[in-house]
Amino acid sequence: MDTPTATPTSSTPLAPALEQFLDRIIAEKDFKLAALPDTFVEDAKADLRPLLLKSINLRLFSQLTDSDKKELENLVTENASDETLQTYFANHVPDIEQRMAEVLIEFRSSYLGR
């Protein structure tokens, strides 16, 4: 069964907390930002957004039962809104806050090479 995903374009902002997360890990990477073009941070975030969203989607999808996965596929096929999908995950993924935290920790570690 394929994992349904709502992948944003590289310029589609994520939720504010996730945008702040990307800002923080880019700053932590210590790129010597002052020496780089002004567009560097936005370009880096544009590259990271779809990767982060895919990581989140895969983790949350893996927590669903088979029947929940089928229901989610139907929602995606019907072009459900982002809000509807977020509500669906919140109602069907046990300990969603913990799962999200795990993804962010793993993503940060991978990005920073730690």
PDB file of C-alpha atoms in Angstrom, residues 6-108:
ATOM      1  CA  ALA A   6       0.391  15.821   0.808  1.00  0.00           C
ATOM      2  CA  THR A   7       3.769  17.096  -0.282  1.00  0.00           C
ATOM      3  CA  PRO A   8       4.105  20.852  -0.436  1.00  0.00           C
ATOM      4  CA  THR A   9       6.031  22.609  -3.106  1.00  0.00           C
ATOM      5  CA  SER A  10       9.376  23.879  -1.903  1.00  0.00           C
ATOM      6  CA  SER A  11       7.889  27.333  -1.408  1.00  0.00           C
ATOM      7  CA  THR A  12       4.802  26.209   0.526  1.00  0.00           C
ATOM      8  CA  PRO A  13       5.310  27.193   4.177  1.00  0.00           C
ATOM      9  CA  LEU A  14       4.673  24.620   6.847  1.00  0.00           C
ATOM     10  CA  ALA A  15       3.038  25.300  10.196  1.00  0.00           C
ATOM     11  CA  PRO A  16       4.823  28.142  12.023  1.00  0.00           C
ATOM     12  CA  ALA A  17       6.368  25.780  14.584  1.00  0.00           C
ATOM     13  CA  LEU A  18       7.863  23.645  11.811  1.00  0.00           C
ATOM     14  CA  GLU A  19       9.164  26.723   9.982  1.00  0.00           C
ATOM     15  CA  GLN A  20      10.837  27.814  13.239  1.00  0.00           C
ATOM     16  CA  PHE A  21      12.291  24.323  13.609  1.00  0.00           C
ATOM     17  CA  LEU A  22      13.857  24.619  10.143  1.00  0.00           C
ATOM     18  CA  ASP A  23      15.231  28.076  10.998  1.00  0.00           C
ATOM     19  CA  ARG A  24      16.820  26.666  14.174  1.00  0.00           C
ATOM     20  CA  ILE A  25      18.487  23.662  12.575  1.00  0.00           C
ATOM     21  CA  ILE A  26      19.846  25.777   9.712  1.00  0.00           C
ATOM     22  CA  ALA A  27      21.294  28.197  12.290  1.00  0.00           C
ATOM     23  CA  GLU A  28      22.726  25.260  14.266  1.00  0.00           C
ATOM     24  CA  LYS A  29      24.464  23.957  11.152  1.00  0.00           C
ATOM     25  CA  ASP A  30      26.781  26.978  11.439  1.00  0.00           C
ATOM     26  CA  PHE A  31      27.028  27.866   7.768  1.00  0.00           C
ATOM     27  CA  LYS A  32      28.643  31.260   8.484  1.00  0.00           C
ATOM     28  CA  LEU A  33      25.431  32.833   7.232  1.00  0.00           C
ATOM     29  CA  ALA A  34      26.896  36.332   7.026  1.00  0.00           C
ATOM     30  CA  ALA A  35      29.156  35.185   4.189  1.00  0.00           C
ATOM     31  CA  LEU A  36      26.361  33.525   2.215  1.00  0.00           C
ATOM     32  CA  PRO A  37      23.785  35.071  -0.136  1.00  0.00           C
ATOM     33  CA  ASP A  38      20.713  36.601   1.495  1.00  0.00           C
ATOM     34  CA  THR A  39      18.559  33.916  -0.102  1.00  0.00           C
ATOM     35  CA  PHE A  40      20.509  31.017   1.433  1.00  0.00           C
ATOM     36  CA  VAL A  41      18.210  30.375   4.412  1.00  0.00           C
ATOM     37  CA  GLU A  42      15.036  30.483   2.316  1.00  0.00           C
ATOM     38  CA  ASP A  43      16.630  28.249  -0.326  1.00  0.00           C
ATOM     39  CA  ALA A  44      17.740  25.776   2.349  1.00  0.00           C
ATOM     40  CA  LYS A  45      14.256  25.772   3.895  1.00  0.00           C
ATOM     41  CA  ALA A  46      12.748  25.207   0.451  1.00  0.00           C
ATOM     42  CA  ASP A  47      14.940  22.113   0.090  1.00  0.00           C
ATOM     43  CA  LEU A  48      14.184  20.848   3.607  1.00  0.00           C
ATOM     44  CA  ARG A  49      10.393  21.390   3.704  1.00  0.00           C
ATOM     45  CA  PRO A  50       9.400  18.430   1.521  1.00  0.00           C
ATOM     46  CA  LEU A  51      11.921  16.167   3.274  1.00  0.00           C
ATOM     47  CA  LEU A  52      10.582  17.081   6.701  1.00  0.00           C
ATOM     48  CA  LEU A  53       6.972  16.649   5.636  1.00  0.00           C
ATOM     49  CA  LYS A  54       7.730  13.267   4.085  1.00  0.00           C
ATOM     50  CA  SER A  55       9.435  12.152   7.307  1.00  0.00           C
ATOM     51  CA  ILE A  56       6.417  13.246   9.340  1.00  0.00           C
ATOM     52  CA  ASN A  57       3.933  11.627   6.963  1.00  0.00           C
ATOM     53  CA  LEU A  58       5.802   8.322   6.908  1.00  0.00           C
ATOM     54  CA  ARG A  59       6.003   8.153  10.694  1.00  0.00           C
ATOM     55  CA  LEU A  60       2.359   9.041  11.225  1.00  0.00           C
ATOM     56  CA  PHE A  61       1.185   6.728   8.442  1.00  0.00           C
ATOM     57  CA  SER A  62       3.140   3.845   9.962  1.00  0.00           C
ATOM     58  CA  GLN A  63       1.173   4.288  13.197  1.00  0.00           C
ATOM     59  CA  LEU A  64      -2.217   3.773  11.527  1.00  0.00           C
ATOM     60  CA  THR A  65      -4.127   0.508  11.396  1.00  0.00           C
ATOM     61  CA  ASP A  66      -4.835  -0.989   7.974  1.00  0.00           C
ATOM     62  CA  SER A  67      -8.426   0.255   8.059  1.00  0.00           C
ATOM     63  CA  ASP A  68      -7.253   3.732   9.114  1.00  0.00           C
ATOM     64  CA  LYS A  69      -4.769   3.733   6.216  1.00  0.00           C
ATOM     65  CA  LYS A  70      -7.573   2.906   3.799  1.00  0.00           C
ATOM     66  CA  GLU A  71      -9.720   5.703   5.233  1.00  0.00           C
ATOM     67  CA  LEU A  72      -6.806   8.132   4.945  1.00  0.00           C
ATOM     68  CA  GLU A  73      -6.229   7.120   1.326  1.00  0.00           C
ATOM     69  CA  ASN A  74      -9.866   7.969   0.630  1.00  0.00           C
ATOM     70  CA  LEU A  75      -9.455  11.385   2.256  1.00  0.00           C
ATOM     71  CA  VAL A  76      -6.349  12.104   0.180  1.00  0.00           C
ATOM     72  CA  THR A  77      -8.088  10.919  -2.997  1.00  0.00           C
ATOM     73  CA  GLU A  78     -10.964  13.275  -2.210  1.00  0.00           C
ATOM     74  CA  ASN A  79      -8.461  16.152  -1.796  1.00  0.00           C
ATOM     75  CA  ALA A  80      -9.274  16.679   1.865  1.00  0.00           C
ATOM     76  CA  SER A  81      -7.980  19.927   3.310  1.00  0.00           C
ATOM     77  CA  ASP A  82      -4.760  20.046   5.317  1.00  0.00           C
ATOM     78  CA  GLU A  83      -6.851  20.812   8.393  1.00  0.00           C
ATOM     79  CA  THR A  84      -8.972  17.700   7.825  1.00  0.00           C
ATOM     80  CA  LEU A  85      -5.864  15.542   7.423  1.00  0.00           C
ATOM     81  CA  GLN A  86      -4.266  17.008  10.546  1.00  0.00           C
ATOM     82  CA  THR A  87      -7.430  16.308  12.508  1.00  0.00           C
ATOM     83  CA  TYR A  88      -7.543  12.781  11.119  1.00  0.00           C
ATOM     84  CA  PHE A  89      -3.975  12.075  12.241  1.00  0.00           C
ATOM     85  CA  ALA A  90      -4.621  13.657  15.645  1.00  0.00           C
ATOM     86  CA  ASN A  91      -7.627  11.377  16.134  1.00  0.00           C
ATOM     87  CA  HIS A  92      -6.012   8.176  14.827  1.00  0.00           C
ATOM     88  CA  VAL A  93      -2.334   8.244  15.799  1.00  0.00           C
ATOM     89  CA  PRO A  94      -1.687   7.249  19.402  1.00  0.00           C
ATOM     90  CA  ASP A  95       0.686   9.640  21.181  1.00  0.00           C
ATOM     91  CA  ILE A  96       0.935  11.896  18.131  1.00  0.00           C
ATOM     92  CA  GLU A  97       2.930  14.525  20.034  1.00  0.00           C
ATOM     93  CA  GLN A  98       5.533  11.902  20.943  1.00  0.00           C
ATOM     94  CA  ARG A  99       5.688  10.634  17.329  1.00  0.00           C
ATOM     95  CA  MET A 100       6.171  14.190  16.037  1.00  0.00           C
ATOM     96  CA  ALA A 101       8.910  14.854  18.584  1.00  0.00           C
ATOM     97  CA  GLU A 102      10.700  11.668  17.519  1.00  0.00           C
ATOM     98  CA  VAL A 103      10.614  12.716  13.872  1.00  0.00           C
ATOM     99  CA  LEU A 104      11.960  16.183  14.652  1.00  0.00           C
ATOM    100  CA  ILE A 105      14.775  14.805  16.811  1.00  0.00           C
ATOM    101  CA  GLU A 106      15.760  12.287  14.133  1.00  0.00           C
ATOM    102  CA  PHE A 107      15.524  14.874  11.341  1.00  0.00           C
ATOM    103  CA  ARG A 108      17.671  17.333  13.303  1.00  0.00           C
TER     104      ARG A 108
END
